N, CA and C atoms as an extended XYZ file, in Angstrom:
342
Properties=species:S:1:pos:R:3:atomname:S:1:resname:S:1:resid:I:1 pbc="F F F"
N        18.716        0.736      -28.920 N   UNK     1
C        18.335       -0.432      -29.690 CA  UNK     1
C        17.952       -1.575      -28.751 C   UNK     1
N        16.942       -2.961      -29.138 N   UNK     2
C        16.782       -3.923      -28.635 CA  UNK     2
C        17.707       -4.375      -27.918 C   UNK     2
N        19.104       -4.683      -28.713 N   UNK     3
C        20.878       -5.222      -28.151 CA  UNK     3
C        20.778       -4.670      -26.954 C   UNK     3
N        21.286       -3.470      -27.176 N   UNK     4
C        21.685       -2.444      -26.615 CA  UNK     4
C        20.773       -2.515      -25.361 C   UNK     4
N        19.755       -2.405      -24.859 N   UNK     5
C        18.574       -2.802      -24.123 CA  UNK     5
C        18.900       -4.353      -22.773 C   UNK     5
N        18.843       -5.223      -24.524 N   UNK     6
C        19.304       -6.288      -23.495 CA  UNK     6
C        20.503       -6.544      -23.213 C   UNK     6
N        21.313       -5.957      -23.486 N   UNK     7
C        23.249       -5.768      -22.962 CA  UNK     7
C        22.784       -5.135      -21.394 C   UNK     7
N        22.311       -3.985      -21.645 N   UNK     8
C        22.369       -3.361      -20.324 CA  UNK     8
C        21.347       -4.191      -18.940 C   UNK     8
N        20.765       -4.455      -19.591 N   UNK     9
C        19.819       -5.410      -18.620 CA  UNK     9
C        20.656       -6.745      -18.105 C   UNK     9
N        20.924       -7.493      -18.758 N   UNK    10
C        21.665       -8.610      -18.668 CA  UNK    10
C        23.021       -8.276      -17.669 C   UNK    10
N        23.475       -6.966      -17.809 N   UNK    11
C        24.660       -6.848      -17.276 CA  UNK    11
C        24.431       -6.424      -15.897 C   UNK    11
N        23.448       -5.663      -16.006 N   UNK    12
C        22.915       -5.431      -14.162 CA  UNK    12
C        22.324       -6.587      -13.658 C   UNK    12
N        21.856       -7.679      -14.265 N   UNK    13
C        21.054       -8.812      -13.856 CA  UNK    13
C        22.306       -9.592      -13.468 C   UNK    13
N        23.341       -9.612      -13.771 N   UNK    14
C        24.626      -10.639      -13.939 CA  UNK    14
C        24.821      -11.085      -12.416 C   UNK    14
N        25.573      -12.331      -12.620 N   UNK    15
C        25.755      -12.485      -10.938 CA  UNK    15
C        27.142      -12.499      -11.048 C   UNK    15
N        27.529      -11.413      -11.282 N   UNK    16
C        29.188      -11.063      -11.006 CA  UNK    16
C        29.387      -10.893       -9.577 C   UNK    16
N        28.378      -10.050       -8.950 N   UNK    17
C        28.385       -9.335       -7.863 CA  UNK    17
C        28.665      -11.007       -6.358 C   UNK    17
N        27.887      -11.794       -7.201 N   UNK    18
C        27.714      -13.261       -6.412 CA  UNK    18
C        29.191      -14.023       -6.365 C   UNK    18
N        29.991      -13.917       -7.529 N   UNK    19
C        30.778      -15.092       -7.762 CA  UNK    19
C        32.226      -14.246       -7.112 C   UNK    19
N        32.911      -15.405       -6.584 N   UNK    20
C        34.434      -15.285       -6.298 CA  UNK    20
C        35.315      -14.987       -6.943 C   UNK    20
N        35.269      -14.113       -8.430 N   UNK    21
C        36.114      -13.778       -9.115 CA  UNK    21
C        36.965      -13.182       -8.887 C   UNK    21
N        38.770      -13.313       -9.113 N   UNK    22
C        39.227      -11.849       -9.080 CA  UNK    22
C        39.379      -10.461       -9.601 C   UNK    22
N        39.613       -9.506       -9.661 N   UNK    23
C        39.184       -8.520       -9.332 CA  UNK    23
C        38.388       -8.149      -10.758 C   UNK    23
N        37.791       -7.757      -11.095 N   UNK    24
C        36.849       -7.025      -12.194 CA  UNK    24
C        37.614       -6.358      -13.486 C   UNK    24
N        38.160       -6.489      -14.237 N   UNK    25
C        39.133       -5.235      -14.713 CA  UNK    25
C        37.997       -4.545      -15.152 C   UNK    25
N        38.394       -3.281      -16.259 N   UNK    26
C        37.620       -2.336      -16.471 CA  UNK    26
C        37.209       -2.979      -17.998 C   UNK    26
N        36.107       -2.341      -18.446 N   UNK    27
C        35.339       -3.383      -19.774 CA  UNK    27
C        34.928       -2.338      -20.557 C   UNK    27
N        35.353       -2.735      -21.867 N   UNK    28
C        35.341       -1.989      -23.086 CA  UNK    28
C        33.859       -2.739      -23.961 C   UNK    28
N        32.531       -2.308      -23.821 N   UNK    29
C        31.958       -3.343      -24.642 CA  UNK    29
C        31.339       -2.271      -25.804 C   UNK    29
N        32.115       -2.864      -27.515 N   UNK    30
C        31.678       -2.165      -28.551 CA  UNK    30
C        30.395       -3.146      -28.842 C   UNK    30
N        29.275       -2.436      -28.983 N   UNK    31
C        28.143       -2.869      -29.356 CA  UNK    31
C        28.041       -2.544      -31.042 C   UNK    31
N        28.164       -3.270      -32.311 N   UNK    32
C        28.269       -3.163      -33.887 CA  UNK    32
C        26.921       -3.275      -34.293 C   UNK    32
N        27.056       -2.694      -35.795 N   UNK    33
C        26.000       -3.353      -36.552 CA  UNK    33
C        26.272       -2.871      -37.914 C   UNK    33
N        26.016       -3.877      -38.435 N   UNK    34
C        26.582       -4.252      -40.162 CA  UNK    34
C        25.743       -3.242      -41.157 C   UNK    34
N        24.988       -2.677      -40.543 N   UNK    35
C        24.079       -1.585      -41.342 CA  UNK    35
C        24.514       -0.635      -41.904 C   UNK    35
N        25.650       -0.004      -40.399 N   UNK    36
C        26.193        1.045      -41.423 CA  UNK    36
C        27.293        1.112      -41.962 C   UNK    36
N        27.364        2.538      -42.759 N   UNK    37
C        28.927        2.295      -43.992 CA  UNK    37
C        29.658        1.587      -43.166 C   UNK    37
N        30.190        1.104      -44.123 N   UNK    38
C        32.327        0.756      -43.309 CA  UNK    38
C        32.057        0.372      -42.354 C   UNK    38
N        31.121       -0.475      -41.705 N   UNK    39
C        31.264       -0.876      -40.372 CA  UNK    39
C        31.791       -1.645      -39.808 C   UNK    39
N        32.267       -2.653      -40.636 N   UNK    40
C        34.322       -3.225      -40.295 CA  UNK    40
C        34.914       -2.282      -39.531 C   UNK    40
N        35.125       -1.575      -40.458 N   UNK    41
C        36.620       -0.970      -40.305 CA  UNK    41
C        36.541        0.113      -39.156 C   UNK    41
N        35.001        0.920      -39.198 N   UNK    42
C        34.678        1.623      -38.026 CA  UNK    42
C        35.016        0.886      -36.440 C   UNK    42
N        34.730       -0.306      -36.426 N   UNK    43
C        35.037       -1.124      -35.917 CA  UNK    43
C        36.421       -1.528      -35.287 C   UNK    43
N        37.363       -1.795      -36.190 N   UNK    44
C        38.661       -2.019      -36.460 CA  UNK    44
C        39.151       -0.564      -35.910 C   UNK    44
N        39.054        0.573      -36.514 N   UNK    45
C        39.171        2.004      -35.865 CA  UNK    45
C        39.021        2.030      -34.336 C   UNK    45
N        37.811        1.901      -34.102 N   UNK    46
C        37.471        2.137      -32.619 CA  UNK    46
C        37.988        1.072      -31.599 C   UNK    46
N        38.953       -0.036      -32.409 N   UNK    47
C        39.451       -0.771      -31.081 CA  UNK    47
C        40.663       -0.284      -31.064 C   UNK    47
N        41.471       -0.113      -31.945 N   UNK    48
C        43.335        0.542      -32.363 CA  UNK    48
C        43.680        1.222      -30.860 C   UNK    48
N        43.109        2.100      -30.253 N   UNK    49
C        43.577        2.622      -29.225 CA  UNK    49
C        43.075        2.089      -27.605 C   UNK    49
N        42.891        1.062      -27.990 N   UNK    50
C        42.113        0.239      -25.976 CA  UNK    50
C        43.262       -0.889      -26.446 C   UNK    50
N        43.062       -1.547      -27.566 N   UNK    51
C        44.195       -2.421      -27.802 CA  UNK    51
C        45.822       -1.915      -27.729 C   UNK    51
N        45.890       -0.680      -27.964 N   UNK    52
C        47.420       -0.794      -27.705 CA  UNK    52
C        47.104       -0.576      -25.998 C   UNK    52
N        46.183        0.449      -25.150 N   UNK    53
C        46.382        0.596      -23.959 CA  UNK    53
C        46.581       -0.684      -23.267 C   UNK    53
N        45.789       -2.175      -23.806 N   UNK    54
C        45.870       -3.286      -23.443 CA  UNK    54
C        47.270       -3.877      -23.216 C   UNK    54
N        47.734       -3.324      -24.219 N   UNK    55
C        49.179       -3.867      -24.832 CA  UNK    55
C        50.328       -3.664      -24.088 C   UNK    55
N        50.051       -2.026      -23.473 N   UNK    56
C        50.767       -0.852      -22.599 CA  UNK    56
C        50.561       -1.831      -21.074 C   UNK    56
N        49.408       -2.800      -20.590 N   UNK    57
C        49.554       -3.294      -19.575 CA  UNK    57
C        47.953       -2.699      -18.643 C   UNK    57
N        47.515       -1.877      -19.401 N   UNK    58
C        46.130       -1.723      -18.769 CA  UNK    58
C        45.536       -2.913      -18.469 C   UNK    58
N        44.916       -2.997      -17.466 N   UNK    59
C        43.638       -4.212      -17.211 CA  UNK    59
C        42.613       -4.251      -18.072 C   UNK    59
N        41.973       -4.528      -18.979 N   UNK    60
C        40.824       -4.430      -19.889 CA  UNK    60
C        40.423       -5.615      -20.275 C   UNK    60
N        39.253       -5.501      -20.201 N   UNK    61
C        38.565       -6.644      -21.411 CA  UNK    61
C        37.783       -5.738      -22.487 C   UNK    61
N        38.135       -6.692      -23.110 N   UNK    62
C        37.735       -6.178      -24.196 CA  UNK    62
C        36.869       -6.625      -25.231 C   UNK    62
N        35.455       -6.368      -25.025 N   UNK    63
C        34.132       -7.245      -26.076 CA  UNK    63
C        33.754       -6.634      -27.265 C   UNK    63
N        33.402       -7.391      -28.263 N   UNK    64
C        32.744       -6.471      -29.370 CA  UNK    64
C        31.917       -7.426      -29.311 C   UNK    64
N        30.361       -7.032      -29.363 N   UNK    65
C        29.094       -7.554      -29.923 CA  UNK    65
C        28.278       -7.120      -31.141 C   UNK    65
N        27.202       -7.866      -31.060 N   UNK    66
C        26.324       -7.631      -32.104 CA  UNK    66
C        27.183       -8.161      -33.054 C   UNK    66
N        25.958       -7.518      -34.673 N   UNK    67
C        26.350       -8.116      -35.743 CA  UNK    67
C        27.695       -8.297      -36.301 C   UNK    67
N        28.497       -6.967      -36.279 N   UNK    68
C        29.632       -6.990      -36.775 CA  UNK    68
C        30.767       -8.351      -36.451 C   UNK    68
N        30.162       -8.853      -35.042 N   UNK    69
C        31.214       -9.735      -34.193 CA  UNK    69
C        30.885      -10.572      -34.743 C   UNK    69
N        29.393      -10.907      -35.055 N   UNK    70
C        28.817      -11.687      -35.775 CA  UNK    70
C        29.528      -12.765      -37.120 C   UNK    70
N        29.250      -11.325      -37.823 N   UNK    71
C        30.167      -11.370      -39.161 CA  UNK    71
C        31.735      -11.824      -38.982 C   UNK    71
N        32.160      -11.207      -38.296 N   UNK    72
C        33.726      -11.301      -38.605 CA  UNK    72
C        34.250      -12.719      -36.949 C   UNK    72
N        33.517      -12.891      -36.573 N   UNK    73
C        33.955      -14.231      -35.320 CA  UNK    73
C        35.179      -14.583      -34.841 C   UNK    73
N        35.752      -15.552      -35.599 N   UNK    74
C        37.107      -15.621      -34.824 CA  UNK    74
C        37.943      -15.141      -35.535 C   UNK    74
N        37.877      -14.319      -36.980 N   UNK    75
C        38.714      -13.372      -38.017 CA  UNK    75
C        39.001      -12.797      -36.727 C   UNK    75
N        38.329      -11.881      -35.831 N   UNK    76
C        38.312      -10.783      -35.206 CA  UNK    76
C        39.305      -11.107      -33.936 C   UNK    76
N        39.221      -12.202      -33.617 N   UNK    77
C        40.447      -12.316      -32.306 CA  UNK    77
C        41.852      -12.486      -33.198 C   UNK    77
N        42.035      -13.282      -34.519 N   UNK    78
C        43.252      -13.317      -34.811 CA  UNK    78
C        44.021      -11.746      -35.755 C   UNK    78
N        42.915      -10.964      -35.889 N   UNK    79
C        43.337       -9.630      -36.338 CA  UNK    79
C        43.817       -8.319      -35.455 C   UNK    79
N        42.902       -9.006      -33.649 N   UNK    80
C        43.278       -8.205      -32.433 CA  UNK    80
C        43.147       -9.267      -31.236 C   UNK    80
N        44.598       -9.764      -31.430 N   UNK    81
C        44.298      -10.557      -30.196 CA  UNK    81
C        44.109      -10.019      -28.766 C   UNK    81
N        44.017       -9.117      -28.856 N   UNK    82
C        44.105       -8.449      -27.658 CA  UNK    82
C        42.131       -8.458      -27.025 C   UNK    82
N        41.194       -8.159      -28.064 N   UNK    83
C        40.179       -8.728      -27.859 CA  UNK    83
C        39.757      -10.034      -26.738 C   UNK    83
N        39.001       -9.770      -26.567 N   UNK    84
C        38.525      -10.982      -25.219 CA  UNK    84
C        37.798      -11.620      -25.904 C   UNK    84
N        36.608      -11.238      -26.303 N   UNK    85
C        35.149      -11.495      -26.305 CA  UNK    85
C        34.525      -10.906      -27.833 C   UNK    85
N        34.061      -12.018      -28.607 N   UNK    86
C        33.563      -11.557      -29.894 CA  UNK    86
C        31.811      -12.182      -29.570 C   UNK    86
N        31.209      -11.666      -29.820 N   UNK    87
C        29.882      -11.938      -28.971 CA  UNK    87
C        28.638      -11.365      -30.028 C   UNK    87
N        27.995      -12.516      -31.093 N   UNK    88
C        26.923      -12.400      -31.604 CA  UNK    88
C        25.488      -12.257      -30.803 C   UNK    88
N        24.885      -11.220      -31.443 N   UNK    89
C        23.638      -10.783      -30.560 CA  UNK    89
C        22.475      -12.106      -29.908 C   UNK    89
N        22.789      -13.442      -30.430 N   UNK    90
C        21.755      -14.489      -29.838 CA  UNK    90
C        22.814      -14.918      -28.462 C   UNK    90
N        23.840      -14.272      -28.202 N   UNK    91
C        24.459      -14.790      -27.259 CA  UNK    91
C        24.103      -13.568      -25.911 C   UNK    91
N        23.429      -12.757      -26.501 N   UNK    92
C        24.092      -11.659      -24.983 CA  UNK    92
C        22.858      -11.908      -24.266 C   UNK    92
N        22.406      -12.685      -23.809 N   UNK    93
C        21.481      -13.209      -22.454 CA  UNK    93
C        22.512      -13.635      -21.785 C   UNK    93
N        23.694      -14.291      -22.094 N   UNK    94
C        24.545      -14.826      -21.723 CA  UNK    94
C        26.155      -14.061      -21.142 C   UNK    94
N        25.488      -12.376      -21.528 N   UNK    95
C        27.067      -11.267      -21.297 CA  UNK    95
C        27.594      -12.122      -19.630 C   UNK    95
N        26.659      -11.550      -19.186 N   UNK    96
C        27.147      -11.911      -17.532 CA  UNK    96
C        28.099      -12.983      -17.101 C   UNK    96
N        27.752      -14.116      -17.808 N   UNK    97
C        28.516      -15.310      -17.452 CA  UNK    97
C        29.842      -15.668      -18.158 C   UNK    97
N        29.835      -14.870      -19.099 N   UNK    98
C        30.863      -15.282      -20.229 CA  UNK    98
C        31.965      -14.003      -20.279 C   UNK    98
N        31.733      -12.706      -19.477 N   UNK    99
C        32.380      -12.047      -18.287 CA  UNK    99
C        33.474      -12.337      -17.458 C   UNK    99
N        32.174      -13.489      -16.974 N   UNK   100
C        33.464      -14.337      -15.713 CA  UNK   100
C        34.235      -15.228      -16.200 C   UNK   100
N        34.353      -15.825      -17.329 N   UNK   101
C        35.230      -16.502      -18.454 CA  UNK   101
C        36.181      -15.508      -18.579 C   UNK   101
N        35.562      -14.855      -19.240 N   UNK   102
C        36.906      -13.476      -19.282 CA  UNK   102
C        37.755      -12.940      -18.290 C   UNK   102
N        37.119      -13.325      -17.082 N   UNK   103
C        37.841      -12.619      -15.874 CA  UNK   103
C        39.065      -13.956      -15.568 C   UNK   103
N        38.640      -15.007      -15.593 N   UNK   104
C        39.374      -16.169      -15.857 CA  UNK   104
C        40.757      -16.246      -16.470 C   UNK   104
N        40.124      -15.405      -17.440 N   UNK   105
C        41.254      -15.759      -18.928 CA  UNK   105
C        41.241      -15.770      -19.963 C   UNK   105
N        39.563      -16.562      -19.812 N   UNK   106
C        39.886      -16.857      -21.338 CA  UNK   106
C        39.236      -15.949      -22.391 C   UNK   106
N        39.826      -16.530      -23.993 N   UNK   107
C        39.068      -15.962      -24.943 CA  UNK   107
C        38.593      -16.625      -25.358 C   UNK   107
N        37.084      -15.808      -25.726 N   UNK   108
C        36.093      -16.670      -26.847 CA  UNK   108
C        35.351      -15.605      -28.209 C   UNK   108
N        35.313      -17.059      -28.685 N   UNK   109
C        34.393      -16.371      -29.916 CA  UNK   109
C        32.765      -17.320      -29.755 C   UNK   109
N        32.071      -16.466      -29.371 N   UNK   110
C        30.743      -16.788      -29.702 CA  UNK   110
C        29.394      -16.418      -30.663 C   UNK   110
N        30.009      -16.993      -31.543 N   UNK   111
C        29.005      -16.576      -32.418 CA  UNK   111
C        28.254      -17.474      -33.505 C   UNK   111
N        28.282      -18.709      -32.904 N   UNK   112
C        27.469      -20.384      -33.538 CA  UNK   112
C        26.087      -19.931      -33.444 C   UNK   112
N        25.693      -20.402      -34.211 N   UNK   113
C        23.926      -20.335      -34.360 CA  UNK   113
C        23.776      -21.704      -33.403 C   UNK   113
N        22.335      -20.893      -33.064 N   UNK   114
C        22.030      -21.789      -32.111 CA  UNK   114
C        20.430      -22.674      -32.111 C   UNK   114
């Protein structure tokens, strides 16, 4: 898909490789879309087991993009806080940098029209 396209582009373009961050953890990025059935809950499904590994003490971040993140915004960090990164598709020019936020600490929900 287009997303999907520019996720991967954006993420090799990133200047992670540039910045002083510490160390990288390993990155879970669910790419959604509201098209198909149940795609909540498919959703909700496919994080249940990175979130408990999170939980267990794994290093992870953990993003969901596209529409679904879209839709559901900051519902989605207070239903899995374990989530990092809720990331509507006008934001992912921006994966790279908001990465190193994550590597930081913090959590966000981005998904304001812009």
């Amino acid at each position: 898909s287009i997303d999907q396209s520019l996720i991967t582009t954006t993420n090799k373009s990133s200047k992670n490789k540039e910045n002083k961050v510490p160390k990288t953890p390993d990155i879970l990025l669910l790419n959604t879309c509201t098209i198909r059935d149940h795609a909540e809950q498919k959703v909700y499904d496919a994080l249940g087991p990175y979130t408990a590994l999170k939980r267990a003490g794994r290093p992870l971040a953990i993003v969901v993009a596209g529409c679904v993140a879209q839709q559901e915004g900051e519902a989605l960090l207070r239903r899995f806080p374990e989530v990092d990164l809720v990331l509507g598709p006008q934001y992912i020019p921006w994966l790279g940098d908001l990465l190193i936020e994550v590597g930081k600490g913090s959590q966000l929900a981005m998904t304001e029209s812009m």
